[in-house]
JSON list of C-alpha atoms in Angstrom, two decimals:
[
{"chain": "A", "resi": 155, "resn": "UNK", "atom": "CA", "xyz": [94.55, 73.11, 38.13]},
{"chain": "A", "resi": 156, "resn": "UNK", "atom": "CA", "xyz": [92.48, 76.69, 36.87]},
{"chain": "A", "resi": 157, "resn": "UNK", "atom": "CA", "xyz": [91.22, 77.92, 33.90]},
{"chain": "A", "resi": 158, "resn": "UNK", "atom": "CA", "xyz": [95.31, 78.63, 32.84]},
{"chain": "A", "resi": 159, "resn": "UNK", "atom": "CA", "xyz": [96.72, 75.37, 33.63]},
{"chain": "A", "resi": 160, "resn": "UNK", "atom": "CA", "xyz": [94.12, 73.40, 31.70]},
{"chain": "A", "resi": 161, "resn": "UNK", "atom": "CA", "xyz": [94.11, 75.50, 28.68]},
{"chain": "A", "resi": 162, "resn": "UNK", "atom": "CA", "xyz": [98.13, 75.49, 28.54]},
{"chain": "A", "resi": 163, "resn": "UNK", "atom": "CA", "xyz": [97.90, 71.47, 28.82]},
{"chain": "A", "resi": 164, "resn": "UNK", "atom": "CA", "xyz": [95.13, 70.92, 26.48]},
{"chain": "A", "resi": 165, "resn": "UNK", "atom": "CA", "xyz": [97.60, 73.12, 24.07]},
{"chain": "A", "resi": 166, "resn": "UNK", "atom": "CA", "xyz": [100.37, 70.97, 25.26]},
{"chain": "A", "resi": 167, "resn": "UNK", "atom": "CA", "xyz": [98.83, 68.03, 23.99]},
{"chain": "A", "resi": 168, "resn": "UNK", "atom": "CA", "xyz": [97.02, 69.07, 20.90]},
{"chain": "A", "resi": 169, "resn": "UNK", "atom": "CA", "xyz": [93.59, 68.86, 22.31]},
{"chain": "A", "resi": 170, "resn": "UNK", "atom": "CA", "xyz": [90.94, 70.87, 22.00]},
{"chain": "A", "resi": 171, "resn": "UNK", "atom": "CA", "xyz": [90.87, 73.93, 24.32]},
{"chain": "A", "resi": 172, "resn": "UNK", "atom": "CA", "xyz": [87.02, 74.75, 24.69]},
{"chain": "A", "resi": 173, "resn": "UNK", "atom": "CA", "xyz": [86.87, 71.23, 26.21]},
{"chain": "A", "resi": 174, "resn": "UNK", "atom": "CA", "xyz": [89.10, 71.16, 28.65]},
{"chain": "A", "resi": 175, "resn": "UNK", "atom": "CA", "xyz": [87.81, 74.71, 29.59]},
{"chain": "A", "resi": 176, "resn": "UNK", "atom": "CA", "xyz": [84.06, 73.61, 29.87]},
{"chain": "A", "resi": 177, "resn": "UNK", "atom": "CA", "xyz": [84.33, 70.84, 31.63]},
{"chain": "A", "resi": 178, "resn": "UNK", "atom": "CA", "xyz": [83.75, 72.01, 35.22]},
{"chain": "A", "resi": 179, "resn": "UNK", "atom": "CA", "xyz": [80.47, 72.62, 33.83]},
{"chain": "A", "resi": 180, "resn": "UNK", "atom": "CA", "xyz": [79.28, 69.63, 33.10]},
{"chain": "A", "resi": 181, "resn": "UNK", "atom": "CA", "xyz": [78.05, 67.08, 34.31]},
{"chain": "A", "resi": 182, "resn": "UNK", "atom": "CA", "xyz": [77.76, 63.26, 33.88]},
{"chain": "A", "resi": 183, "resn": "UNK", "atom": "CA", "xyz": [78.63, 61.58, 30.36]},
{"chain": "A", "resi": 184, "resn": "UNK", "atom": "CA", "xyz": [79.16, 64.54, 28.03]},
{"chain": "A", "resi": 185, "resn": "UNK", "atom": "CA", "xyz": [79.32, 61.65, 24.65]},
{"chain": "A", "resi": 186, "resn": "UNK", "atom": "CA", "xyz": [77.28, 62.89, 22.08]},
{"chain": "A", "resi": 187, "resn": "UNK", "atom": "CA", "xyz": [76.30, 66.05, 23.63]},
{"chain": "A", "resi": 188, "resn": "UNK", "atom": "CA", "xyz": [78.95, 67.68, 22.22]},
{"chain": "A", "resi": 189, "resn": "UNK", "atom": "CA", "xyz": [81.37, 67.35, 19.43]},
{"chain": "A", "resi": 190, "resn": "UNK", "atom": "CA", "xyz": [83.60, 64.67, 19.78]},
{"chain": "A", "resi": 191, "resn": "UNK", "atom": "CA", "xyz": [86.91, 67.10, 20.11]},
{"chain": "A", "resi": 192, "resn": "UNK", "atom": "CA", "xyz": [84.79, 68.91, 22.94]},
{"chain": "A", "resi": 193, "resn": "UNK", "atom": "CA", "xyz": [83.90, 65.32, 24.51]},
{"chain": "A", "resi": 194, "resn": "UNK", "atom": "CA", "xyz": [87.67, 64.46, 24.30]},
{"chain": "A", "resi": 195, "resn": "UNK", "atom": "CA", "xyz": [88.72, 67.24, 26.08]},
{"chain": "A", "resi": 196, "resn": "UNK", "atom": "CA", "xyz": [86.56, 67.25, 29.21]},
{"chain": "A", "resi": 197, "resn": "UNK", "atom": "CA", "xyz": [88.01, 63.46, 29.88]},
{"chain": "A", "resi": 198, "resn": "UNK", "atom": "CA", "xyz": [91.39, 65.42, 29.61]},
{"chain": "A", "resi": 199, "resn": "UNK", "atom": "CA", "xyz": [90.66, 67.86, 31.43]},
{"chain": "A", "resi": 200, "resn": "UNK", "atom": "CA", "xyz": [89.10, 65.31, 34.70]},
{"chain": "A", "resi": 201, "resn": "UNK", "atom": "CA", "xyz": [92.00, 63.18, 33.94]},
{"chain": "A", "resi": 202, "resn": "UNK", "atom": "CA", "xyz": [94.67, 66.09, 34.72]},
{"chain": "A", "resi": 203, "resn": "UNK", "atom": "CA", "xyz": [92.35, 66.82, 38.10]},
{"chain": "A", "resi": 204, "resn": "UNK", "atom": "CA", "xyz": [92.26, 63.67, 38.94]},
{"chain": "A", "resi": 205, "resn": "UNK", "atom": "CA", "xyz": [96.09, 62.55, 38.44]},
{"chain": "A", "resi": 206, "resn": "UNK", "atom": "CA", "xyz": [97.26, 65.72, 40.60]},
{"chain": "A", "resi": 207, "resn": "UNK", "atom": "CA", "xyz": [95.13, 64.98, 43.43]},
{"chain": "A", "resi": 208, "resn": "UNK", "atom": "CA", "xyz": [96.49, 62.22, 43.95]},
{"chain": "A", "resi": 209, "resn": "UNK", "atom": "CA", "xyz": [100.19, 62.90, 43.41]},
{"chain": "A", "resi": 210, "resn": "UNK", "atom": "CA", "xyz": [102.17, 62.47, 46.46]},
{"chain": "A", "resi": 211, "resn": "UNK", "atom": "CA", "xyz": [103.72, 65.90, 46.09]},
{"chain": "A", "resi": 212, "resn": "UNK", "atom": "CA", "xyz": [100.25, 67.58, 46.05]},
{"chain": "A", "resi": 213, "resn": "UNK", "atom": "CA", "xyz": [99.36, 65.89, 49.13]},
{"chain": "A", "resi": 214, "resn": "UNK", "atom": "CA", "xyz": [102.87, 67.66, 51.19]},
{"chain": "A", "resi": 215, "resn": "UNK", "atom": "CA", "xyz": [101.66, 71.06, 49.74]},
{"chain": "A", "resi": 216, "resn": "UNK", "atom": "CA", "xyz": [97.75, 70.34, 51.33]},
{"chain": "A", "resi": 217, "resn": "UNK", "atom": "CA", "xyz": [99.39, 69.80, 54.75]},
{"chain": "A", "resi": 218, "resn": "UNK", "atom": "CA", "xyz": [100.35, 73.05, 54.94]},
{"chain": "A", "resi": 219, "resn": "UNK", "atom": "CA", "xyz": [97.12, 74.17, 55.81]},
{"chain": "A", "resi": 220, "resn": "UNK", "atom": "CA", "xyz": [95.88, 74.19, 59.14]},
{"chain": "A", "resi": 221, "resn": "UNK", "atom": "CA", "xyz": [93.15, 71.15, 59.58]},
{"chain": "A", "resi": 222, "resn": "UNK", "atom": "CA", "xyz": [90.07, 73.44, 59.53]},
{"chain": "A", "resi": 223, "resn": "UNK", "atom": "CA", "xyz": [91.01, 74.61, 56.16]},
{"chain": "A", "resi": 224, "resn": "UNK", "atom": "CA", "xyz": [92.28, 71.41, 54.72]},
{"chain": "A", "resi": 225, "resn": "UNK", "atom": "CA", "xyz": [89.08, 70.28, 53.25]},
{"chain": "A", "resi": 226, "resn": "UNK", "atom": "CA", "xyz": [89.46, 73.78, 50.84]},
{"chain": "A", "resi": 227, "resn": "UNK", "atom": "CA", "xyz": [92.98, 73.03, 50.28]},
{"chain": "A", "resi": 228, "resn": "UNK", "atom": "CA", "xyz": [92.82, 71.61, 46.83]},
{"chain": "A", "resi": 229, "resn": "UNK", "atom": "CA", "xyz": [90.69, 74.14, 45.69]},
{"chain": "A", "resi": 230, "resn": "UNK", "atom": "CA", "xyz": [92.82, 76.74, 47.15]},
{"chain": "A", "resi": 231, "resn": "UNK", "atom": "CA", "xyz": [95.95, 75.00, 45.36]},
{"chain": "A", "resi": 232, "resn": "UNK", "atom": "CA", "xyz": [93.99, 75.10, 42.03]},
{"chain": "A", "resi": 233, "resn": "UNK", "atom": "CA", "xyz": [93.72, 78.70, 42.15]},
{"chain": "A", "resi": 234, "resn": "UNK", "atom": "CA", "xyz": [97.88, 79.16, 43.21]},
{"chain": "A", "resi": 235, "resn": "UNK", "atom": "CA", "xyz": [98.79, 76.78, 40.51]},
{"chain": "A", "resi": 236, "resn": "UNK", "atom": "CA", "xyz": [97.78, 79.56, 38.06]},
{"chain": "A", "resi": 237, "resn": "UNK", "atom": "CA", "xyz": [99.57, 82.04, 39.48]},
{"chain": "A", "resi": 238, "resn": "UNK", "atom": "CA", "xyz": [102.61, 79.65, 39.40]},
{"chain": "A", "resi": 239, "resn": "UNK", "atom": "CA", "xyz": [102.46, 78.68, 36.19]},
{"chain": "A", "resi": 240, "resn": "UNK", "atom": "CA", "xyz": [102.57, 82.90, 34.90]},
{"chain": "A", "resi": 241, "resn": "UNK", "atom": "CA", "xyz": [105.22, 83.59, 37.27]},
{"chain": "A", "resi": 242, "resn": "UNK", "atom": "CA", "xyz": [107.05, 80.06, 35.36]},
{"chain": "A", "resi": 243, "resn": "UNK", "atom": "CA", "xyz": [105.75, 80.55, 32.65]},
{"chain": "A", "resi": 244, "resn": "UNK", "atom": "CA", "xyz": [108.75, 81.18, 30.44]},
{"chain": "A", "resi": 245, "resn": "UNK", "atom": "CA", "xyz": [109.40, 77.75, 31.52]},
{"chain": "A", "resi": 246, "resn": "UNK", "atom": "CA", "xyz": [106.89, 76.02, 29.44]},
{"chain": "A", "resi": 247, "resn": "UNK", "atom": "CA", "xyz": [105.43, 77.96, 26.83]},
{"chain": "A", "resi": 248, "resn": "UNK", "atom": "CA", "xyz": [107.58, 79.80, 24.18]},
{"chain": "A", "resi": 249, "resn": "UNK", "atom": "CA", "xyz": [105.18, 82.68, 23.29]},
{"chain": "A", "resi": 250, "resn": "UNK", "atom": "CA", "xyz": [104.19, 85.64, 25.76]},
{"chain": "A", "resi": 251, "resn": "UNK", "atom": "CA", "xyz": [101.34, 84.72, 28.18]},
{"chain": "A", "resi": 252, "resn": "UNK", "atom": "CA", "xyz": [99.69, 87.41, 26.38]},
{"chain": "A", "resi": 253, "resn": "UNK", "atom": "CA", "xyz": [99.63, 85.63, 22.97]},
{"chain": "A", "resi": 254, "resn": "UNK", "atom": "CA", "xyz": [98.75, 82.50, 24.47]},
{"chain": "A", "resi": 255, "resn": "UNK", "atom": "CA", "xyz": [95.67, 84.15, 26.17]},
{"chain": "A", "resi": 256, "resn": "UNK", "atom": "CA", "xyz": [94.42, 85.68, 22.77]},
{"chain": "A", "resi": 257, "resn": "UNK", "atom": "CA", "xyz": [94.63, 82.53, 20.88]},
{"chain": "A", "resi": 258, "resn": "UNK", "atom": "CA", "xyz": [93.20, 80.67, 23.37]},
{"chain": "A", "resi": 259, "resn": "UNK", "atom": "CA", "xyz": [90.21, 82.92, 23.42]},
{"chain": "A", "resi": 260, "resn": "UNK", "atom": "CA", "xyz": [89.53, 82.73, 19.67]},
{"chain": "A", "resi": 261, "resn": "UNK", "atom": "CA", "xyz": [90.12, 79.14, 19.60]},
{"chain": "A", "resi": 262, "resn": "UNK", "atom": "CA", "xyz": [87.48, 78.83, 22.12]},
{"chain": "A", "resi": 263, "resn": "UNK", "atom": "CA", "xyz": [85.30, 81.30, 20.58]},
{"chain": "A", "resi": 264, "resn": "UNK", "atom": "CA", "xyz": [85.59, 79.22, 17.18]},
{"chain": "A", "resi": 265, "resn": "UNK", "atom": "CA", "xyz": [84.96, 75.58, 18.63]},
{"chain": "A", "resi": 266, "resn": "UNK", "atom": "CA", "xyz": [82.15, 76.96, 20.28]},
{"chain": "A", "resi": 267, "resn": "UNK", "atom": "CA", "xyz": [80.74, 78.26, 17.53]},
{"chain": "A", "resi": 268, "resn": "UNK", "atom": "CA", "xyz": [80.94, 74.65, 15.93]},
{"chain": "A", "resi": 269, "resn": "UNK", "atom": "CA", "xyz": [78.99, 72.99, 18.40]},
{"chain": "A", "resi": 270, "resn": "UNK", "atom": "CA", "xyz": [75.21, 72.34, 17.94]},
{"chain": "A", "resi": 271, "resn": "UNK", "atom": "CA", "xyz": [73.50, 73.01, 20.95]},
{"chain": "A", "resi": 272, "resn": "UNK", "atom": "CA", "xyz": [74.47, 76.31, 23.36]},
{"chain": "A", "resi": 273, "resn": "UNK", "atom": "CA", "xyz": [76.80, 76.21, 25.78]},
{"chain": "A", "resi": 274, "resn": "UNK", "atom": "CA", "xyz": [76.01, 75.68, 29.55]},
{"chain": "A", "resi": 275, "resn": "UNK", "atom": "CA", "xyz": [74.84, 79.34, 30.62]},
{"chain": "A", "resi": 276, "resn": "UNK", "atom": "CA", "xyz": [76.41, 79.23, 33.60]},
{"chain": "A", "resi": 277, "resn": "UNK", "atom": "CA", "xyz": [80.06, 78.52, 31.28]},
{"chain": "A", "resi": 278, "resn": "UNK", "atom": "CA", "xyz": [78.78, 81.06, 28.81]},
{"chain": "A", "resi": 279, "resn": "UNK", "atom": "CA", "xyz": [78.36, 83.94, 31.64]},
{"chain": "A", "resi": 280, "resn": "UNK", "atom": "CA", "xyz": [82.12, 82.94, 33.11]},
{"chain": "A", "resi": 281, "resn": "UNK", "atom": "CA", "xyz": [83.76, 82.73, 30.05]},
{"chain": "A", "resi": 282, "resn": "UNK", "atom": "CA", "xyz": [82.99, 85.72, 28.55]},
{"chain": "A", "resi": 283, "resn": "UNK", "atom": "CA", "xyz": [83.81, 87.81, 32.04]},
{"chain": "A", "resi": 284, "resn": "UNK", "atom": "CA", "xyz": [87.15, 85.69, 31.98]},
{"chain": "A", "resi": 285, "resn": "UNK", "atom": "CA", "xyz": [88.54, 87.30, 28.99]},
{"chain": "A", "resi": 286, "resn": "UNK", "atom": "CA", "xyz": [87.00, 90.44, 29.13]},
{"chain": "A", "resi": 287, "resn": "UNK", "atom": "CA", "xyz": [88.34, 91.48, 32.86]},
{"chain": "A", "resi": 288, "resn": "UNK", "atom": "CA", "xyz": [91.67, 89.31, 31.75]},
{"chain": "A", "resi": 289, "resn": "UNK", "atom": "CA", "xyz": [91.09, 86.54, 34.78]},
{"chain": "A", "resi": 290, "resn": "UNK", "atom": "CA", "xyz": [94.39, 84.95, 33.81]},
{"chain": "A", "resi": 291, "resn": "UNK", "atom": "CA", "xyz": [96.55, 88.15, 33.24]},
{"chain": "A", "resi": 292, "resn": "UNK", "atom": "CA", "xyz": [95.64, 89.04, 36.86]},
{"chain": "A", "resi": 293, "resn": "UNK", "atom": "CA", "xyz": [97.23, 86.21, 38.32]},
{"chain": "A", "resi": 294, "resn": "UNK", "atom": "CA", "xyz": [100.44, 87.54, 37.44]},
{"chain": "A", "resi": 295, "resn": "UNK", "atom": "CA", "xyz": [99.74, 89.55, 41.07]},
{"chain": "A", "resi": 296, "resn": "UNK", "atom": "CA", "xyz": [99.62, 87.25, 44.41]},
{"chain": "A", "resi": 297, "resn": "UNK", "atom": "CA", "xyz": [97.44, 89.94, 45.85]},
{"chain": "A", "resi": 298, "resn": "UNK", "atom": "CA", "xyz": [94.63, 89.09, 43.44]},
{"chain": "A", "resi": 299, "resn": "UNK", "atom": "CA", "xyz": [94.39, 85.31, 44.77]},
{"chain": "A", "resi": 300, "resn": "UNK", "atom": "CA", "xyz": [92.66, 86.41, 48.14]},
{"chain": "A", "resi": 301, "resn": "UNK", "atom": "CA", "xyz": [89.93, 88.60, 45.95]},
{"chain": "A", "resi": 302, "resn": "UNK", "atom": "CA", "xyz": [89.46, 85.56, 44.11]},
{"chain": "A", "resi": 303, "resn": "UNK", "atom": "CA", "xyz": [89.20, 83.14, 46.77]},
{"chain": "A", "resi": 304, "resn": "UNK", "atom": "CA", "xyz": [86.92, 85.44, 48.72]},
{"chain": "A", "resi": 305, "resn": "UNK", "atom": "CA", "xyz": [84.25, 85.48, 45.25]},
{"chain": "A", "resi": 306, "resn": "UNK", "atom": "CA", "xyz": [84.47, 81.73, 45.22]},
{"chain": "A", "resi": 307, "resn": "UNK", "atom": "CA", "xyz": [83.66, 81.41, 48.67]},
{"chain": "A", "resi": 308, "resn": "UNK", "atom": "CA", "xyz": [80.54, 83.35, 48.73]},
{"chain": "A", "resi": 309, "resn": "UNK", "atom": "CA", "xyz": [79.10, 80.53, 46.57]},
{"chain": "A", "resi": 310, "resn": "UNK", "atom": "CA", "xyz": [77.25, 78.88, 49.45]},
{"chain": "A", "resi": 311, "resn": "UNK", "atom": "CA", "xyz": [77.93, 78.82, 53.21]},
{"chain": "A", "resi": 312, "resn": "UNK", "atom": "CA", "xyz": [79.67, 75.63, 53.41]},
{"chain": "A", "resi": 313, "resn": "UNK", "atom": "CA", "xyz": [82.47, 77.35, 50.75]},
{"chain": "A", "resi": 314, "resn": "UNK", "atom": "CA", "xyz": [83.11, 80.28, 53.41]},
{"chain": "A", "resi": 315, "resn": "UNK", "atom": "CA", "xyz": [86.25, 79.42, 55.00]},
{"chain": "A", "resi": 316, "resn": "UNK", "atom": "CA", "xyz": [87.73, 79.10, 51.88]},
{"chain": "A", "resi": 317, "resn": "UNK", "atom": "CA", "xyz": [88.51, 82.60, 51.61]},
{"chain": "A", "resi": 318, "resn": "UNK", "atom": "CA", "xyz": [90.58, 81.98, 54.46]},
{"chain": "A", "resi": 319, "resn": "UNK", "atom": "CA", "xyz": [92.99, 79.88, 52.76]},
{"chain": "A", "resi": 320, "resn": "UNK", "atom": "CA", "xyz": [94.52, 83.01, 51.26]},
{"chain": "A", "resi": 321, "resn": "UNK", "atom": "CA", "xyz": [96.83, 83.45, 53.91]},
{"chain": "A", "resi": 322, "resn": "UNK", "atom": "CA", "xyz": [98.32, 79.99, 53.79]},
{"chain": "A", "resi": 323, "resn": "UNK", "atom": "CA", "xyz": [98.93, 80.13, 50.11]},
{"chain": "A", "resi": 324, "resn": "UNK", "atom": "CA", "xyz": [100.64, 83.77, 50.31]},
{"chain": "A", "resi": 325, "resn": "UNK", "atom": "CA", "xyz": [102.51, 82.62, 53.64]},
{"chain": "A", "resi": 326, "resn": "UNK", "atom": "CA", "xyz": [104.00, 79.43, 52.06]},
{"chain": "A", "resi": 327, "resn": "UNK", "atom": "CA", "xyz": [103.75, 80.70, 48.59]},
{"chain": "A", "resi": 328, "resn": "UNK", "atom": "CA", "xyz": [108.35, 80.89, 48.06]},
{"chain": "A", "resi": 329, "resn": "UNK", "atom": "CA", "xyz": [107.97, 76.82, 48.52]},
{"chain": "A", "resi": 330, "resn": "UNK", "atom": "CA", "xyz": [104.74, 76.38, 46.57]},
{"chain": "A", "resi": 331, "resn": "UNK", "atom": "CA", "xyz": [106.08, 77.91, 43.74]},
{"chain": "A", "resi": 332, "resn": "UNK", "atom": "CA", "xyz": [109.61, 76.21, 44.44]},
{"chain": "A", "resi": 333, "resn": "UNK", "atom": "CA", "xyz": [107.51, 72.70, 44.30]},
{"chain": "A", "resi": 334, "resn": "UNK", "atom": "CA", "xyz": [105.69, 73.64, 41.01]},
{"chain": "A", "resi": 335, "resn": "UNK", "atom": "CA", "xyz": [107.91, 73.30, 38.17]},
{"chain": "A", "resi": 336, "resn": "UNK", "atom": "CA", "xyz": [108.53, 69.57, 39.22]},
{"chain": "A", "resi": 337, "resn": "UNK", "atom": "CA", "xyz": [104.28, 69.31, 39.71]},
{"chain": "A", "resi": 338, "resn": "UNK", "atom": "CA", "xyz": [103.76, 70.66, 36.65]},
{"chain": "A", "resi": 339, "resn": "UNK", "atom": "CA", "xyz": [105.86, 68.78, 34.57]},
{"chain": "A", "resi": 340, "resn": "UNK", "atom": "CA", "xyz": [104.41, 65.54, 35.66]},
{"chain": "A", "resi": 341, "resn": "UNK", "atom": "CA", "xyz": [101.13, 66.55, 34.88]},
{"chain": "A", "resi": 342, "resn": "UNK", "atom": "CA", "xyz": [101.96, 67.16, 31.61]},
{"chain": "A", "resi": 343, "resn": "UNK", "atom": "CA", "xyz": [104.23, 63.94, 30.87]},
{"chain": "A", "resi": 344, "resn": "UNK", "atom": "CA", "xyz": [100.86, 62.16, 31.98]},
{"chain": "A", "resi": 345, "resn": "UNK", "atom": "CA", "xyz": [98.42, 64.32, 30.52]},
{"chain": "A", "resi": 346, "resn": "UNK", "atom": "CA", "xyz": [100.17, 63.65, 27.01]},
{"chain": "A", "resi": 347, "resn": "UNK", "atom": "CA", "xyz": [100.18, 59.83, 27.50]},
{"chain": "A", "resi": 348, "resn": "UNK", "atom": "CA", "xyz": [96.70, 59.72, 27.86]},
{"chain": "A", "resi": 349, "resn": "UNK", "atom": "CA", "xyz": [96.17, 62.41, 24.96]},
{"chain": "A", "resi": 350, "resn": "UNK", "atom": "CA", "xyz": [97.75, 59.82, 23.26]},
{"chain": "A", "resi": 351, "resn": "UNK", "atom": "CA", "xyz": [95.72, 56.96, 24.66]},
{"chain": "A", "resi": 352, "resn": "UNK", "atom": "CA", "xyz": [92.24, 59.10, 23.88]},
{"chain": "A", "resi": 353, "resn": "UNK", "atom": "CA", "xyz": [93.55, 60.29, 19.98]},
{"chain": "A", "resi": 354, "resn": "UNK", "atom": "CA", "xyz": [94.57, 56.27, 19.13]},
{"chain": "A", "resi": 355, "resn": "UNK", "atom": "CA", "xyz": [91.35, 54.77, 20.43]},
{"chain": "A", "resi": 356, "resn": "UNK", "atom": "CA", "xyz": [89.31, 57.44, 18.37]},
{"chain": "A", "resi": 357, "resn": "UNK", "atom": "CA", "xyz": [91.44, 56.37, 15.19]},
{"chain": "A", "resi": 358, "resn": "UNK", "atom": "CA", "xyz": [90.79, 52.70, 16.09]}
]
């Protein structure tokens, strides 16, 4: 799931949306480096990437690709899985995608201004393009996915053939997005139990 998908779920389940949006950027045990609503929704946030990964369903969408590219298939998924849920998205959120996206950024905006140390830079510098070049608005268009797979994969050499993947996703992309709504929906019927799970064991 991408920056979209988690934000929707951590909305889903009443947890805390800076969280579940940092948490690709850090690393290790984030207790008591953050505030606790922060902490709780980085575990949410692995927790969601962790229970799709393994879901058998996932695993019939990665064999799609060919087996050079199926090592960047998840990640390649991830970034589809956004543009599923806007093209669905009537489907599981009441408000306009464009609401959504505004309250999401001042929600973030506010929590982080609640925590006590600064945020990862690296976070910092993405977040603030995100919302101000409207990352998540864009992925209304299929045609942006290859431009973003192509950035990602200019991280290092070893991420290179992941702009490849583009193709795959936009050639299969009528049954990816036919598979999604039935994805989706698991992820958050399980992402809520442990929500649940996380906000009991805080109030024991």
């Amino acid at each position: 799931m991408n920056y979209l998908a988690h934000l929707h779920v951590a909305s889903c389940c009443q947890s805390q949306l800076l969280g579940n949006l940092l948490a690709d950027f850090v690393r290790g045990k984030p207790d008591g480096r953050f505030q606790p609503q922060t902490v709780d929704g980085i575990y949410l946030h692995r927790y969601v990437d962790g229970y799709i990964d393994a879901l058998d369903d996932i695993k019939v969408c990665r064999a799609l690709f060919p087996p050079e590219l199926y090592r960047y298939s998840a990640i390649a998924l991830d970034i589809f899985w956004d543009h599923a849920l806007v093209t669905h998205w009537e489907t599981f959120h009441d408000a306009p995608l464009e609401l959504f996206v505004q309250q999401a950024e001042i929600a973030c905006q506010q929590a982080s201004d609640l925590e006590p140390s600064p945020l990862p830079e690296r976070f910092a510098f993405m977040s603030e393009k995100m919302w101000r070049e409207q990352w998540i608005q864009s992925y209304a268009d299929i045609n942006t996915l290859p431009f973003v797979l192509k950035r990602m994969s200019t991280r290092s050499p070893r991420m290179a053939p992941l702009a490849d993947t583009a193709e795959v996703l936009i050639a299969h992309q009528v049954q990816l997005l036919d598979a999604f709504p039935s994805i989706y929906q698991q992820v958050l019927n399980a992402a809520s139990t442990f929500s649940e799970i996380q906000q009991s064991n805080t109030k024991g």
